[in-house]
Each structure stands twice: as structure tokens, then as C-alpha cells.
Short mmCIF file of C-alpha atoms in Angstrom, two decimals:
data_model
loop_
_atom_site.label_atom_id
_atom_site.label_comp_id
_atom_site.label_asym_id
_atom_site.label_seq_id
_atom_site.Cartn_x
_atom_site.Cartn_y
_atom_site.Cartn_z
CA MET A 1 22.51 -4.20 -1.51
CA GLN A 2 21.85 -3.85 -5.86
CA GLN A 3 22.30 -5.48 -9.12
CA TRP A 4 23.99 -3.51 -12.35
CA ILE A 5 24.55 -4.84 -15.16
CA ALA A 6 27.45 -4.05 -16.11
CA GLU A 7 29.03 -4.55 -19.75
CA ILE A 8 32.76 -5.47 -20.30
CA ALA A 9 36.37 -5.76 -22.14
CA TYR A 10 38.26 -9.16 -21.80
CA GLU A 11 41.48 -10.12 -24.14
CA THR A 12 40.69 -12.87 -26.16
CA THR A 13 43.01 -15.02 -27.92
CA SER A 14 40.31 -14.10 -30.38
CA GLY A 15 41.41 -10.45 -29.54
CA PRO A 16 38.77 -7.46 -27.45
CA LYS A 17 35.50 -10.02 -26.23
CA LYS A 18 31.93 -7.76 -24.70
CA VAL A 19 29.96 -9.04 -23.22
CA THR A 20 26.72 -8.50 -20.44
CA GLU A 21 27.40 -9.53 -16.37
CA SER A 22 24.85 -9.21 -13.53
CA PHE A 23 26.53 -7.89 -9.36
CA TYR A 24 24.77 -8.27 -7.20
CA LEU A 25 27.36 -5.06 -4.69
CA PRO A 26 26.89 -2.62 -3.16
CA SER A 27 28.12 0.33 -5.66
CA VAL A 28 30.06 1.09 -8.31
CA ASP A 29 33.27 1.09 -7.40
CA ASP A 30 32.51 -2.87 -5.65
CA VAL A 31 30.92 -3.08 -8.72
CA ARG A 32 34.04 -1.86 -10.70
CA GLU A 33 36.82 -3.86 -8.46
CA ALA A 34 34.86 -7.19 -9.18
CA ILE A 35 34.97 -6.83 -12.73
CA THR A 36 39.45 -6.23 -12.37
CA LYS A 37 40.17 -9.65 -10.43
CA LYS A 38 38.38 -11.28 -13.01
CA GLY A 39 40.81 -9.63 -16.73
CA GLY A 40 38.11 -7.41 -17.66
CA TYR A 41 37.64 -4.09 -18.39
CA PRO A 42 34.08 -1.83 -17.00
CA LEU A 43 32.77 0.38 -20.88
CA ALA A 44 29.46 0.08 -18.62
CA ILE A 45 27.70 -0.26 -15.32
CA ARG A 46 24.27 0.99 -14.77
CA PRO A 47 21.14 -0.48 -11.98
CA HIS A 48 19.76 -3.56 -12.52
CA SER A 49 15.73 -2.22 -14.07
CA ARG A 50 12.47 -4.00 -14.30
CA SER A 51 9.83 -3.71 -17.16
CA PRO A 52 6.50 -1.97 -16.12
CA LEU A 53 5.26 -5.90 -17.35
CA GLU A 54 8.43 -7.73 -15.07
CA ARG A 55 7.12 -5.37 -12.10
CA LEU A 56 4.07 -6.20 -12.54
CA LEU A 57 4.55 -10.33 -12.37
CA ALA A 58 6.47 -9.96 -9.44
CA ARG A 59 4.07 -8.30 -7.47
CA SER A 60 1.43 -11.23 -8.65
CA THR A 61 1.30 -12.73 -5.07
CA TRP A 62 0.41 -15.71 -7.13
CA TRP A 63 3.56 -15.42 -8.50
CA GLN A 64 5.06 -15.26 -4.58
CA VAL A 65 3.21 -18.37 -4.09
CA GLN A 66 4.61 -20.77 -6.39
CA LEU A 67 8.17 -19.55 -5.35
CA LEU A 68 7.70 -20.39 -2.18
CA ARG A 69 5.94 -23.28 -2.10
CA GLY A 70 8.49 -24.56 -4.80
CA ILE A 71 10.98 -23.69 -1.99
CA GLN A 72 9.54 -25.62 1.06
CA PHE A 73 8.81 -28.90 -1.69
CA ARG A 74 12.30 -29.93 -2.44
CA SER A 75 13.12 -28.82 0.52
CA THR A 76 12.58 -31.92 1.54
CA SER A 77 15.96 -33.20 -0.05
CA THR A 78 18.13 -30.16 0.79
CA SER A 79 18.33 -27.01 2.21
CA PRO A 80 16.09 -24.23 0.72
CA GLY A 81 19.33 -21.93 -0.77
CA VAL A 82 20.06 -25.27 -2.80
CA ALA A 83 16.43 -25.68 -3.34
CA LEU A 84 16.14 -21.86 -4.73
CA TRP A 85 19.38 -21.80 -6.35
CA LYS A 86 17.23 -25.09 -8.70
CA ILE A 87 14.81 -23.10 -9.11
CA ILE A 88 16.43 -20.13 -10.61
CA GLN A 89 18.30 -22.94 -12.31
CA ALA A 90 15.48 -24.29 -14.09
CA GLU A 91 13.22 -21.78 -15.13
CA THR A 92 13.20 -21.31 -18.80
CA ASN A 93 10.64 -17.63 -19.45
CA PRO A 94 12.87 -14.66 -19.84
CA ARG A 95 10.92 -12.52 -18.41
CA ARG A 96 10.57 -13.81 -14.73
CA GLN A 97 15.51 -15.16 -15.64
CA ASN A 98 15.60 -11.11 -15.06
CA ILE A 99 13.39 -11.11 -12.06
CA LEU A 100 14.80 -13.86 -10.28
CA ALA A 101 18.33 -12.78 -10.88
CA PRO A 102 19.23 -11.29 -8.42
CA ALA A 103 18.53 -13.60 -6.21
CA ARG A 104 21.14 -16.11 -8.22
CA GLU A 105 22.94 -13.08 -8.35
CA ALA A 106 23.13 -12.89 -4.57
CA LEU A 107 23.51 -16.91 -3.73
CA SER A 108 26.96 -16.97 -5.61
CA ARG A 109 28.36 -15.12 -3.94
CA GLY A 110 27.63 -16.99 -0.70
CA LEU A 111 25.00 -15.53 0.64
CA GLY A 112 22.08 -16.69 2.75
CA VAL A 113 18.74 -17.96 1.78
CA ILE A 114 16.52 -14.71 2.71
CA ASP A 115 18.86 -12.70 1.75
CA ALA A 116 18.66 -14.24 -1.33
CA LEU A 117 14.64 -13.38 -1.64
CA LYS A 118 15.15 -9.76 -0.09
CA ALA A 119 17.39 -9.07 -3.37
CA LEU A 120 14.23 -10.64 -4.75
CA ASN A 121 12.00 -6.59 -4.04
CA ILE A 122 9.04 -9.31 -4.48
CA PHE A 123 7.99 -9.31 -0.51
CA ASP A 124 6.44 -7.13 1.59
CA HIS A 125 8.42 -6.72 4.95
CA GLY A 126 5.64 -8.39 6.45
CA THR A 127 6.69 -11.54 4.97
CA LEU A 128 10.64 -11.73 5.43
CA ALA A 129 9.98 -11.17 8.92
CA ILE A 130 7.84 -14.11 8.90
CA LEU A 131 10.34 -16.10 6.83
CA ALA A 132 14.01 -14.75 8.73
CA GLY A 133 11.96 -16.05 12.29
CA SER A 134 11.72 -19.21 10.84
CA GLU A 135 14.92 -19.85 9.03
CA ARG A 136 17.23 -18.54 12.25
CA ALA A 137 14.89 -21.04 14.50
CA ASN A 138 16.65 -23.31 11.43
CA ARG A 139 12.75 -24.06 11.40
CA LEU A 140 12.68 -22.32 7.39
CA VAL A 141 10.03 -24.98 5.82
CA GLU A 142 7.40 -24.62 8.50
CA GLY A 143 7.38 -21.19 8.37
CA ILE A 144 7.07 -20.86 4.49
CA PRO A 145 3.47 -22.28 5.40
CA HIS A 146 2.62 -19.56 7.75
CA ALA A 147 4.94 -16.90 4.98
CA ILE A 148 2.75 -17.91 2.70
CA HIS A 149 -0.97 -17.61 4.97
CA SER A 150 -0.04 -13.85 5.37
CA ILE A 151 0.50 -12.77 1.92
CA THR A 152 -3.13 -14.15 0.93
CA GLN A 153 -4.77 -12.69 3.54
CA LYS A 154 -2.41 -9.47 2.70
CA ARG A 155 -3.70 -9.62 -0.52
CA LYS A 156 -7.50 -9.82 0.65
CA ASN A 157 -6.36 -6.67 2.60
CA THR A 158 -5.20 -4.55 0.32
CA ARG A 159 -8.16 -4.98 -2.19
CA ALA A 160 -10.88 -3.98 0.80
CA ILE A 161 -8.42 -0.29 0.26
CA MET A 162 -9.06 -0.85 -3.22
CA GLY A 163 -12.44 -0.84 -2.95
CA THR A 164 -12.86 1.51 -0.14
CA MET A 165 -10.16 4.06 -2.39
CA GLY A 166 -12.33 2.45 -5.53
CA TRP A 167 -15.70 4.22 -3.77
CA LEU A 168 -14.73 6.73 -2.75
CA GLY A 169 -13.46 7.92 -6.03
CA PHE A 170 -17.16 7.12 -6.97
CA ASP A 171 -18.67 9.73 -5.16
CA VAL A 172 -16.19 12.06 -5.91
CA PHE A 173 -16.32 11.34 -9.69
CA SER A 174 -20.16 11.43 -9.13
CA ILE A 175 -19.12 14.92 -7.21
CA ILE A 176 -17.63 16.76 -10.45
CA SER A 177 -19.79 16.14 -12.65
CA SER A 178 -23.11 16.35 -11.45
CA LEU A 179 -22.30 19.78 -10.13
CA TRP A 180 -19.99 20.44 -13.22
CA ALA A 181 -23.28 19.55 -15.86
CA GLY A 182 -25.50 21.35 -13.35
CA LYS A 183 -24.53 24.81 -13.25
CA ASP A 184 -24.08 25.86 -16.86
CA MET A 185 -27.31 24.03 -16.89
CA VAL A 186 -29.27 25.92 -13.26
CA ILE A 187 -26.33 29.60 -13.45
CA GLY A 188 -27.41 29.55 -17.64
CA TRP A 189 -31.26 29.94 -16.73
CA PHE A 190 -31.15 32.62 -14.55
CA HIS A 191 -28.44 34.55 -17.20
CA ASP A 192 -31.51 33.96 -20.21
CA ASN A 193 -34.43 35.22 -17.29
CA PRO A 194 -32.76 38.43 -15.88
CA PRO A 195 -36.06 40.86 -14.31
CA THR A 196 -36.84 43.81 -16.20
CA ASP A 197 -36.60 46.18 -13.14
CA PRO A 198 -33.96 47.79 -12.62
CA THR A 199 -34.23 48.14 -8.57
CA GLU A 200 -35.36 43.51 -8.79
CA LEU A 201 -32.46 43.62 -11.21
CA GLU A 202 -29.39 44.66 -9.84
CA LYS A 203 -30.31 41.80 -6.24
CA PHE A 204 -30.44 39.69 -9.24
CA ASN A 205 -27.75 40.28 -10.37
CA LEU A 206 -26.05 39.98 -6.55
CA VAL A 207 -28.01 36.19 -5.45
CA VAL A 208 -27.06 34.65 -9.33
CA GLY A 209 -23.35 36.00 -8.73
CA ARG A 210 -23.47 34.55 -4.55
CA LEU A 211 -24.92 31.60 -6.92
CA GLY A 212 -22.24 31.15 -8.72
CA LEU A 213 -19.86 31.90 -6.39
CA THR A 214 -21.07 29.35 -3.87
CA TRP A 215 -20.91 26.08 -7.23
CA ASP A 216 -17.45 27.04 -7.88
CA VAL A 217 -16.79 26.22 -4.04
CA LEU A 218 -18.59 23.11 -3.93
CA ILE A 219 -16.20 22.40 -7.09
CA TRP A 220 -13.74 23.13 -6.25
CA VAL A 221 -13.29 20.71 -3.46
CA SER A 222 -14.58 17.78 -5.01
CA VAL A 223 -11.49 18.60 -7.41
CA GLY A 224 -8.97 19.86 -4.98
CA THR A 225 -9.44 16.67 -3.04
CA ALA A 226 -9.43 14.04 -6.11
CA PHE A 227 -6.59 15.42 -6.84
CA PHE A 228 -5.42 14.39 -3.29
CA MET A 229 -7.18 11.06 -3.57
CA GLY A 230 -4.89 10.56 -6.92
CA TRP A 231 -1.88 11.72 -5.77
CA CYS A 232 -1.81 9.65 -2.64
CA MET A 233 -2.79 7.02 -4.56
CA PHE A 234 0.42 6.86 -6.60
CA SER A 235 3.04 8.30 -3.86
CA TYR A 236 1.24 5.13 -1.74
CA TRP A 237 2.98 2.96 -6.08
CA VAL A 238 5.70 5.03 -6.00
CA ASN A 239 7.29 4.55 -2.13
CA ARG A 240 5.75 0.79 -1.52
CA GLY A 241 8.06 -0.96 0.40
CA LYS A 242 9.29 2.46 2.50
CA LYS A 243 7.74 2.17 6.39
CA ASP A 244 7.31 6.13 6.16
CA TRP A 245 7.59 9.28 4.12
CA PRO A 246 5.94 12.51 3.54
CA THR A 247 2.37 11.67 1.24
CA ALA A 248 1.95 8.25 4.62
CA ARG A 249 1.84 10.66 7.53
CA LEU A 250 -0.42 12.94 6.41
CA VAL A 251 -2.77 10.11 5.57
CA ARG A 252 -2.37 9.08 8.59
CA LYS A 253 -3.26 12.00 10.42
CA ILE A 254 -6.63 11.77 9.15
CA PRO A 255 -9.03 10.83 11.40
CA LEU A 256 -10.95 7.58 10.65
CA ILE A 257 -8.94 7.07 7.98
CA GLY A 258 -5.89 6.41 10.10
CA GLY A 259 -7.51 4.45 12.47
CA TYR A 260 -7.94 2.36 9.75
CA LEU A 261 -4.90 1.38 8.70
CA ARG A 262 -3.15 1.26 11.72
CA ASP A 263 -5.86 -1.24 12.62
CA LEU A 264 -4.61 -3.44 8.95
CA ALA A 265 -0.95 -2.82 10.47
CA PHE A 266 -1.99 -4.50 14.06
CA ALA A 267 -4.33 -7.24 12.28
CA ASP A 268 -1.24 -7.15 9.51
CA SER A 269 1.55 -7.11 12.71
CA MET A 270 0.43 -9.68 15.37
CA ALA A 271 -0.87 -12.41 13.32
CA ALA A 272 2.41 -12.04 11.75
CA ALA A 273 4.04 -12.10 15.30
CA ALA A 274 0.99 -15.51 16.04
CA ARG A 275 2.27 -17.35 12.68
CA MET A 276 6.30 -16.75 13.97
CA LEU A 277 5.36 -18.85 16.99
CA HIS A 278 4.00 -21.32 15.94
CA GLY A 279 6.74 -22.28 14.22
CA LEU A 280 8.53 -22.01 16.98
CA VAL A 281 10.76 -18.72 16.53
CA PRO A 282 12.10 -17.80 19.90
CA ILE A 283 10.01 -14.55 20.94
CA SER A 284 12.90 -11.99 20.84
CA ASP A 285 13.32 -13.09 18.11
CA THR A 286 9.52 -13.11 16.73
CA LEU A 287 9.23 -9.20 18.57
CA HIS A 288 11.69 -8.16 16.73
CA GLN A 289 10.33 -9.72 13.14
CA SER A 290 7.45 -8.15 13.88
CA ALA A 291 8.93 -3.88 14.25
CA GLU A 292 10.92 -5.01 10.86
CA ALA A 293 7.48 -6.45 9.41
CA SER A 294 4.75 -3.74 9.96
CA SER A 295 5.63 -0.18 7.15
CA ALA A 296 3.48 1.93 10.20
CA PRO A 297 5.78 3.28 12.66
CA ASP A 298 2.90 3.30 15.63
CA VAL A 299 2.47 -0.37 15.55
CA THR A 300 6.97 -1.09 15.00
CA ALA A 301 7.44 1.66 17.74
CA TYR A 302 4.51 -0.52 19.94
CA TRP A 303 7.11 -4.16 18.89
CA GLU A 304 10.39 -2.22 19.60
CA GLU A 305 9.62 -1.07 23.16
CA SER A 306 7.88 -4.64 24.14
CA LEU A 307 10.82 -5.78 23.09
CA THR A 308 12.88 -2.79 25.01
CA ASP A 309 10.61 -4.09 28.33
CA LEU A 310 11.72 -7.80 27.24
CA GLY A 311 15.62 -7.11 27.54
CA ARG A 312 15.07 -5.51 30.75
CA GLY A 313 13.25 -9.11 32.91
CA ILE A 314 9.96 -7.38 32.73
CA SER A 315 7.52 -9.62 31.63
CA LEU A 316 6.47 -11.22 28.18
CA GLY A 317 2.30 -9.30 29.57
CA SER A 318 3.42 -6.73 31.39
CA ALA A 319 5.26 -5.69 28.00
CA LEU A 320 3.52 -6.73 25.25
CA ASP A 321 0.45 -4.52 27.51
CA ARG A 322 0.92 -0.87 26.29
CA ALA A 323 0.02 1.35 24.63
CA PRO A 324 -2.33 2.12 21.20
CA LEU A 325 -3.60 -1.23 22.91
CA THR A 326 -7.02 -1.57 23.31
CA ARG A 327 -8.04 -2.00 26.93
CA ASN A 328 -10.79 -5.42 25.48
CA GLU A 329 -6.80 -6.05 23.73
CA ARG A 330 -4.97 -5.61 27.25
CA LEU A 331 -7.37 -7.62 29.19
CA GLU A 332 -6.55 -10.65 26.58
CA LEU A 333 -2.46 -9.45 27.44
CA ALA A 334 -3.34 -9.40 31.14
CA SER A 335 -4.48 -14.00 30.89
CA LEU A 336 -1.61 -15.22 29.79
CA SER A 337 -0.26 -17.21 32.48
CA ASP A 338 2.32 -19.24 29.73
CA LEU A 339 4.56 -19.03 26.29
CA GLY A 340 2.19 -21.16 25.18
CA GLN A 341 -0.70 -18.43 24.64
CA VAL A 342 0.64 -15.45 23.72
CA ALA A 343 0.56 -17.22 19.24
CA THR A 344 -3.74 -17.78 20.53
CA VAL A 345 -4.23 -13.75 21.91
CA MET A 346 -1.91 -12.57 19.22
CA GLU A 347 -4.56 -14.52 16.70
CA SER A 348 -7.58 -12.90 19.20
CA ILE A 349 -5.89 -9.62 19.07
CA SER A 350 -5.92 -9.61 14.81
CA GLU A 351 -9.85 -11.16 15.09
CA MET A 352 -10.33 -7.49 16.51
CA ARG A 353 -8.39 -5.46 13.86
CA ALA A 354 -9.95 -6.81 11.23
CA GLN A 355 -12.81 -6.91 12.20
CA ALA A 356 -12.72 -3.15 13.95
CA ALA A 357 -10.63 -2.35 10.15
CA ARG A 358 -14.10 -4.07 8.44
CA THR A 359 -16.06 -1.65 10.84
CA LYS A 360 -14.13 1.05 10.16
CA HIS A 361 -14.17 0.26 6.10
CA LYS A 362 -17.58 0.61 6.36
CA LEU A 363 -18.37 3.50 8.51
CA ILE A 364 -15.60 5.03 5.36
CA VAL A 365 -17.92 3.93 2.22
CA TRP A 366 -21.85 5.81 4.19
CA LEU A 367 -19.64 8.12 5.46
CA ALA A 368 -18.47 8.68 2.12
CA PHE A 369 -21.74 8.29 0.46
CA ALA A 370 -23.37 11.10 2.92
CA LEU A 371 -21.05 14.27 2.06
CA THR A 372 -22.29 13.44 -1.89
CA GLY A 373 -25.81 14.36 -0.81
CA VAL A 374 -24.67 16.39 1.43
CA PHE A 375 -22.79 18.48 -1.30
CA LEU A 376 -25.13 17.87 -3.85
CA ALA A 377 -27.93 19.01 -1.75
CA ILE A 378 -25.90 22.11 -1.06
CA ALA A 379 -25.40 23.21 -4.49
CA PHE A 380 -28.77 22.54 -5.29
CA GLY A 381 -30.72 23.83 -2.25
CA SER A 382 -28.48 26.92 -3.31
CA ALA A 383 -30.07 26.92 -6.57
CA ILE A 384 -34.04 27.14 -4.41
CA TYR A 385 -32.88 29.76 -2.31
CA ALA A 386 -32.36 32.18 -5.25
CA LEU A 387 -35.50 30.99 -6.92
CA THR A 388 -37.29 31.91 -3.77
CA VAL A 389 -35.40 34.68 -2.34
CA MET A 390 -36.26 36.22 -7.37
CA ASN A 391 -40.20 34.78 -6.68
CA MET A 392 -39.09 32.66 -8.85
CA SER A 393 -40.54 29.80 -9.67
CA MET A 394 -39.90 26.00 -9.57
CA ASP A 395 -42.09 24.57 -12.54
CA SER A 396 -41.50 28.17 -14.77
CA MET A 397 -37.13 27.01 -14.00
CA MET A 398 -37.90 22.97 -14.53
CA GLY A 399 -39.79 23.98 -17.90
CA GLY A 400 -36.21 25.80 -19.07
CA LEU A 401 -34.06 24.11 -18.02
CA MET A 402 -36.46 21.01 -20.32
CA GLU A 403 -36.57 23.21 -23.79
CA GLY A 404 -32.38 23.93 -22.90
CA ALA A 405 -32.02 20.21 -22.73
CA ILE A 406 -34.26 19.17 -26.00
#
């Protein structure tokens, strides 16, 4: 299903009239058929697209929370679908009207409130999973607070990831700027102070050539790292909402970072499952929606395999007791004695995964700091080694560099 914008011509008593209407349908052919049934003639049909400012507003967690709270508040006297329709009708901001247009079209075609929220394309998989599970249990109003809590928690996780990427970016920038500026100074000083003895000059050229090659390798490795990080950030932004794509698979293979992202995914999905159980969503629907909620393939596979085993008659604790859970997490599940404890155990596992993610986050930051020191130590250590090989003094080099800087 997708929103389409169509320019339509209608025959009127005063002559042809051109109007612009929106449709929420699977394909262009369906739009043409709908226009024909209304007695119009399609002039142009294009997919609905949002402006950059509208995309930024739609992704705002503050606005998502306000929309869900509005539905919750109005649902005390009417159904959630009618509550969403009233919110759309009461909206006066043009940009928000444009964002809400797909939901308006979905509701006008008789679709449910969950389909309308999916049509907005502003909520992540986890939030939609909690809402869909609560709606299936006919407790959408009770599920909205859990969905809001999921949004705020994911906002914190996103900030943690952005903080990690920011620190890594700062480290790479520090390496590149230091090496790039230092190369011309150091290598330039060597070229400006060659020995006069022909035998020493040949040895000097060999050493300086190797030094320049070492610095070139370090610079291009750091530039390649910066390019890779930039590409990953761009790819994650472009493919947001998708469950899997080549760049994500490549990033997950990086040992420490892959484990960090997996811990965050498990923490989110376990927390979402616990909130659905607190909202009295049936356990089978909870497992299914938890699989839909996660964008990490191994986490999705965990919930799908658990649901399959549960359908085969295996007990819930045994169905959930599987890799890639850790030994401590499995011990938590092994202590299950009744269904009422499942949500509490899942919350405990979510907290353990969140703590593991925080530990890996600190390790990534310190490792990046250490690699920065290693890069710079190799660069300037190789320059000092070249000085010792050429029997030159560090004082003379520093004096020459200071004079060149002045």
C-alpha cells in the first residue's frame, strides 16, 4: 500500500475542472480504476513524497508521542480509529496535514487504526508491534503507554549510538588532521636537510622514502576508515525501516560493534515483549510481534524459532531457552514456573542486555582512543627512528620545524 497524488479532470456543467486528490492504494493501476469509478479522467499520477522538513518532523519522537497520547485521550469516549480521524480533522498545520494524509486515506477506505498508523511510515517496527499486539487483544488504549515508553527508550539508544559514532568520527578526524599536517612538516624537514656525503645521501633517500610510505599508508587507512564510517551512516539513514541490507550485514560482522548492536536489539525486543505481556497480549501474538519488531536477523530468528517450538507443544520456558541468549539469561528463563513471571523475566533480560551494550559502548570508545594513540605513535615514532638511523638529533629537527612554523 502506498499513497499517490493524482491530478484528475472532471466534467462539470461549467466545463472541465482540474483537481488534485490523494489515494492510498497498492499500484498506479488501482488508482486509475478508482478515478474511473468516480467519473474522472487521470491526468498525472505520482507517488506521494515528503519534503525534507516534513520527513524531519515525521521522525520527531516528540510528535510521535503527542500523536499517540492524543489517540489515547480521545479513545476514552470513542474508538481509537475515530479518535485518530478526529485528530486528523482537527489538524491545521499544512505540513502535519501532509504527513497525516496517508492515514486519512487509509481510514476513509475502511482500514483499521493500525493500518492507518502503518501508512504514516513514521513509527519503527517495535512501536508498531506493541500497538498491533495490543489491538489484537482489544486493549490498544492500554498498549499506548507501553508504546510511548518504547519510543523514549529507543531515543536514548539512538543517542548512545550517535554518541559512539561521533566519538569515533572525532578520533578519525584527529588522526587524519594530525598526519596530514605533520607529514609535510616532518618529511619536508628531511628533504630540506639532506647529507652531503654521497654514501650517506643514498641511505638518507632510502630511509626518507620508507618513512614517507609509512605515513602515506597511515593516512590512507585513516581516510578509508572515515569514508567507510560516512558510508555506513548514510546507508543506515537511507535504509531506515528496512530489516536487512548489505551494509548492515557488513557492520554486524565487525566483532565488537556487531555485538553492541545485537545487545541493543535484544534489549529493545525483550522490553517490547514484556510491555505487550503487561498489556495482556496473548503469548503467541507477543512472540510474533516481537519478531516483527526487530531489524536484527538473529534476534528475529530467535523469536520465530521460539514461536515455532511453542506451537509444537513445547513449554514456554524451553521454547525461549535457546541461542543466542547467554548462560545467565537462560538461567532466568529456566526459573519460569507460570506465565505471570514471563514479563518480569523478559524485563530482567532486557536490563542485562542494556547493561552489556553500555559496557561495549565504553569499550568501543576506549579502543578508539587507544587506536588513535597507536596511529600517532607509529607515525611520529617512525620519524624518530629515521632520525636515529641518520644520526640526526631530535633538537635539530624540532628547531628546524619551529623555525619553519615561525
